[in-house]
CSV table of C-alpha atoms in Angstrom, one decimal:
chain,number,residue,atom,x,y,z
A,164,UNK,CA,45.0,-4.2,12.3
A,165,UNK,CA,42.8,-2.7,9.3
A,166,UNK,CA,40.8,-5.5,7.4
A,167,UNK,CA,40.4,-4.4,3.1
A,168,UNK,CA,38.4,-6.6,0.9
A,169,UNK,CA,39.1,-6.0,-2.6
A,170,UNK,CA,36.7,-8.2,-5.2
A,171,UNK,CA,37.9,-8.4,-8.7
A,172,UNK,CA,36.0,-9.4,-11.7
A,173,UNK,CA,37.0,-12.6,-13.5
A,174,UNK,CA,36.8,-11.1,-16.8
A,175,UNK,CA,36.2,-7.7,-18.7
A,176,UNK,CA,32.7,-6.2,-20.0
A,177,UNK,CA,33.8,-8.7,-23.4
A,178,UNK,CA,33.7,-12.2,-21.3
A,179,UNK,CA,37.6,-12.3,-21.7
A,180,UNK,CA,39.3,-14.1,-18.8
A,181,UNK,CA,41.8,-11.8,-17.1
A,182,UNK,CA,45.1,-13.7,-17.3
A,183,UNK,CA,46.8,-15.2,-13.8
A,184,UNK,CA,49.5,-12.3,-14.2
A,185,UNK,CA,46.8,-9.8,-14.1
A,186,UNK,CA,45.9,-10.7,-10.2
A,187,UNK,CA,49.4,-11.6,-9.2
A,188,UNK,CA,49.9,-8.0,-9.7
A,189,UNK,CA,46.8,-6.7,-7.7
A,190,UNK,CA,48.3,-8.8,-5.2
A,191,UNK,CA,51.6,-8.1,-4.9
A,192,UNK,CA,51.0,-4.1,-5.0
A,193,UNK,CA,49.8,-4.8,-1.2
A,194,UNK,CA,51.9,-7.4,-0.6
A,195,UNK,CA,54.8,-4.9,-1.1
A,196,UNK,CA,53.1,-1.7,0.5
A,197,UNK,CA,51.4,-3.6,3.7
A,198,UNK,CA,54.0,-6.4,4.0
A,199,UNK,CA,51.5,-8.7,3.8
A,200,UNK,CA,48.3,-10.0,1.7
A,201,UNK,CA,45.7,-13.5,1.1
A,202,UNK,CA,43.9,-14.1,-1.6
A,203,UNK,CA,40.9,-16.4,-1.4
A,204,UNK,CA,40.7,-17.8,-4.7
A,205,UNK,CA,37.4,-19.8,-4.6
A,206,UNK,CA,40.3,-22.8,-2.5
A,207,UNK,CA,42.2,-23.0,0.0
A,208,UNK,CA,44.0,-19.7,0.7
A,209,UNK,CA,46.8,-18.1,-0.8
A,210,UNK,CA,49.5,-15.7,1.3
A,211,UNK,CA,52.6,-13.7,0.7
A,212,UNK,CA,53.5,-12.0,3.8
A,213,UNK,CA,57.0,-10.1,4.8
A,214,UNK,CA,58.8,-9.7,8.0
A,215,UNK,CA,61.3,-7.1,7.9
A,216,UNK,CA,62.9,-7.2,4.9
A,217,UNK,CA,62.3,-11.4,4.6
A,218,UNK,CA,59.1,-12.3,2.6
């Protein structure tokens, strides 16, 4: 098992607030690729994770 910890920004170099659509897709890219991610969002954790071809 490989651990990756991938920290994003909140906004860009203006102060504007990246939209919720914005991480669901940083998410779901290694969701799809590693069959499995969580996302600590400052609460309680977040997971989408795939067994097979079930997610």
């Amino acid at each position: 098992m490989h651990l990756f910890q991938i920290l994003l920004p909140c906004a860009d170099n203006a102060g504007t607030p990246f939209g919720k659509e914005d991480f669901e897709c940083v998410k779901n890219e290694p969701a799809g690729r590693l069959q499995g991610v969580t996302a600590y969002l400052q609460k309680p954790a977040e997971g989408v994770w795939g067994h097979g071809t079930a997610s």
